[in-house]
GROMACS .gro file of C-alpha atoms in nm:
model
  148
    1MET     CA    1  11.529   9.161   6.310
    2GLY     CA    2  11.284   8.880   6.251
    3PHE     CA    3  10.919   8.840   6.338
    4ASP     CA    4  11.004   8.651   6.659
    5GLN     CA    5  11.214   8.943   6.787
    6ILE     CA    6  10.922   9.180   6.732
    7SER     CA    7  10.694   8.927   6.892
    8LEU     CA    8  10.910   8.908   7.205
    9LYS     CA    9  10.924   9.287   7.231
   10GLY     CA   10  10.550   9.300   7.172
   11ARG     CA   11  10.491   9.049   7.448
   12ALA     CA   12  10.719   9.244   7.683
   13LEU     CA   13  10.542   9.571   7.603
   14ARG     CA   14  10.205   9.408   7.661
   15LEU     CA   15  10.320   9.296   8.007
   16LEU     CA   16  10.466   9.642   8.079
   17SER     CA   17  10.142   9.811   7.981
   18GLY     CA   18   9.965   9.639   8.271
   19ARG     CA   19  10.219   9.728   8.541
   20GLU     CA   20  10.588   9.785   8.590
   21HIS     CA   21  10.799   9.469   8.553
   22SER     CA   22  11.164   9.419   8.637
   23ARG     CA   23  11.400   9.276   8.378
   24ALA     CA   24  11.419   8.951   8.579
   25GLU     CA   25  11.039   8.917   8.578
   26LEU     CA   26  11.019   8.972   8.202
   27GLN     CA   27  11.302   8.724   8.150
   28ARG     CA   28  11.118   8.464   8.357
   29LYS     CA   29  10.783   8.519   8.185
   30LEU     CA   30  10.911   8.539   7.827
   31GLN     CA   31  11.190   8.280   7.815
   32VAL     CA   32  10.948   8.010   7.698
   33HIS     CA   33  10.881   8.219   7.385
   34GLU     CA   34  11.249   8.257   7.291
   35THR     CA   35  11.330   8.072   6.968
   36GLU     CA   36  11.705   8.139   6.941
   37PRO     CA   37  11.960   8.191   7.219
   38GLY     CA   38  12.015   8.555   7.307
   39GLU     CA   39  11.715   8.702   7.125
   40LEU     CA   40  11.525   8.771   7.450
   41ALA     CA   41  11.831   8.937   7.605
   42ARG     CA   42  11.865   9.160   7.297
   43ALA     CA   43  11.497   9.256   7.309
   44LEU     CA   44  11.515   9.335   7.681
   45ASP     CA   45  11.839   9.532   7.633
   46GLU     CA   46  11.664   9.745   7.372
   47LEU     CA   47  11.360   9.805   7.593
   48GLU     CA   48  11.585   9.891   7.887
   49ALA     CA   49  11.787  10.135   7.675
   50LYS     CA   50  11.466  10.309   7.569
   51GLY     CA   51  11.349  10.338   7.932
   52PHE     CA   52  11.062  10.089   7.914
   53ILE     CA   53  11.226   9.873   8.183
   54ASN     CA   54  11.331  10.076   8.487
   55GLU     CA   55  11.427   9.924   8.824
   56GLN     CA   56  11.351  10.242   9.019
   57ARG     CA   57  10.997  10.262   8.879
   58VAL     CA   58  10.937   9.896   8.966
   59LEU     CA   59  11.058   9.959   9.321
   60GLU     CA   60  10.843  10.271   9.364
   61SER     CA   61  10.541  10.092   9.220
   62VAL     CA   62  10.565   9.801   9.464
   63VAL     CA   63  10.625  10.029   9.763
   64HIS     CA   64  10.333  10.252   9.663
   65ARG     CA   65  10.093   9.957   9.617
   66ARG     CA   66  10.198   9.755   9.920
   67ALA     CA   67  10.321   9.990  10.194
   68GLY     CA   68   9.971  10.080  10.313
   69LYS     CA   69   9.875   9.716  10.364
   70MET     CA   70  10.199   9.530  10.431
   71GLY     CA   71  10.493   9.546  10.665
   72ALA     CA   72  10.852   9.604  10.560
   73MET     CA   73  10.938   9.231  10.571
   74ARG     CA   74  10.661   9.144  10.327
   75VAL     CA   75  10.750   9.432  10.093
   76ARG     CA   76  11.116   9.318  10.104
   77GLN     CA   77  11.013   8.967   9.997
   78GLU     CA   78  10.813   9.101   9.704
   79LEU     CA   79  11.096   9.330   9.589
   80GLN     CA   80  11.349   9.046   9.614
   81ALA     CA   81  11.119   8.816   9.415
   82LYS     CA   82  11.123   9.074   9.136
   83GLY     CA   83  11.501   9.041   9.107
   84LEU     CA   84  11.582   9.398   9.208
   85SER     CA   85  11.929   9.490   9.333
   86ALA     CA   86  12.000   9.420   9.700
   87GLU     CA   87  12.105   9.783   9.759
   88ALA     CA   88  11.779   9.924   9.616
   89VAL     CA   89  11.572   9.679   9.822
   90ALA     CA   90  11.765   9.766  10.140
   91ARG     CA   91  11.712  10.141  10.085
   92ALA     CA   92  11.338  10.100  10.026
   93VAL     CA   93  11.295   9.875  10.331
   94ALA     CA   94  11.493  10.115  10.552
   95GLU     CA   95  11.257  10.397  10.451
   96LEU     CA   96  10.951  10.182  10.524
   97GLN     CA   97  11.074  10.082  10.868
   98GLY     CA   98  11.051  10.445  10.981
   99SER     CA   99  10.672  10.434  10.941
  100GLU     CA  100  10.619  10.068  11.036
  101VAL     CA  101  10.425  10.133  11.360
  102GLU     CA  102  10.194  10.391  11.200
  103ARG     CA  103  10.122  10.167  10.903
  104ALA     CA  104  10.062   9.864  11.130
  105ARG     CA  105   9.831  10.073  11.347
  106GLU     CA  106   9.624  10.176  11.043
  107VAL     CA  107   9.596   9.816  10.915
  108TRP     CA  108   9.500   9.701  11.267
  109ARG     CA  109   9.243   9.982  11.305
  110LYS     CA  110   9.073   9.888  10.975
  111LYS     CA  111   9.057   9.519  11.066
  112PHE     CA  112   8.986   9.527  11.439
  113GLY     CA  113   8.938   9.881  11.570
  114ALA     CA  114   8.930   9.772  11.934
  115PRO     CA  115   9.191   9.636  12.175
  116PRO     CA  116   9.181   9.261  12.234
  117SER     CA  117   8.943   9.150  12.507
  118ASP     CA  118   9.140   8.837  12.604
  119ALA     CA  119   9.460   8.646  12.532
  120ALA     CA  120   9.309   8.448  12.243
  121GLU     CA  121   9.195   8.765  12.067
  122ARG     CA  122   9.534   8.926  12.135
  123GLY     CA  123   9.705   8.629  11.968
  124ARG     CA  124   9.469   8.649  11.671
  125GLN     CA  125   9.539   9.020  11.621
  126MET     CA  126   9.914   8.966  11.653
  127ARG     CA  127   9.911   8.677  11.403
  128PHE     CA  128   9.712   8.886  11.157
  129LEU     CA  129   9.968   9.168  11.166
  130ALA     CA  130  10.257   8.917  11.146
  131SER     CA  131  10.101   8.760  10.836
  132ARG     CA  132  10.106   9.104  10.677
  133GLY     CA  133  10.483   9.127  10.734
  134PHE     CA  134  10.497   9.372  11.023
  135GLY     CA  135  10.782   9.340  11.273
  136THR     CA  136  10.734   9.209  11.626
  137ASP     CA  137  10.809   9.545  11.791
  138ALA     CA  138  10.548   9.724  11.579
  139ILE     CA  139  10.294   9.446  11.641
  140ARG     CA  140  10.350   9.455  12.017
  141ARG     CA  141  10.315   9.834  12.028
  142VAL     CA  142   9.997   9.840  11.817
  143VAL     CA  143   9.813   9.553  11.987
  144SER     CA  144   9.902   9.673  12.337
  145GLY     CA  145   9.787  10.026  12.250
  146ASP     CA  146  10.122  10.207  12.294
  147GLU     CA  147  10.086  10.549  12.132
  148ASP     CA  148  10.456  10.650  12.147
   0.00000   0.00000   0.00000
């Protein structure tokens, strides 16, 4: 094990100390530092075997950080960008969709707090929620004031 191998692991651990990273993210960020083919894969394999890289923790971290501010579509995009398995992403998004209206209502309440006074304001509120990744049904229910 040469100095470069330690250096790659050190770099990976430094990234992991800031927040959870998926294997795909670490691969993408560290591949420029690889000096011989396969050394990065070996370093990541070792970190994964020791539990430093864990897909479930990455998934939970993203959901925890984003669910209060973002809709299920936006969280799905972020999870997919991290290279997580399609099944894990689908499960997390399905759980989020159960609370989509409540979460959208809370984001809307913090930003606006009052029903739209005209069509232009209604459109602005709807676009804001859409930009946060909330679904059209949740947006319609929140902006129109449906409580059910």
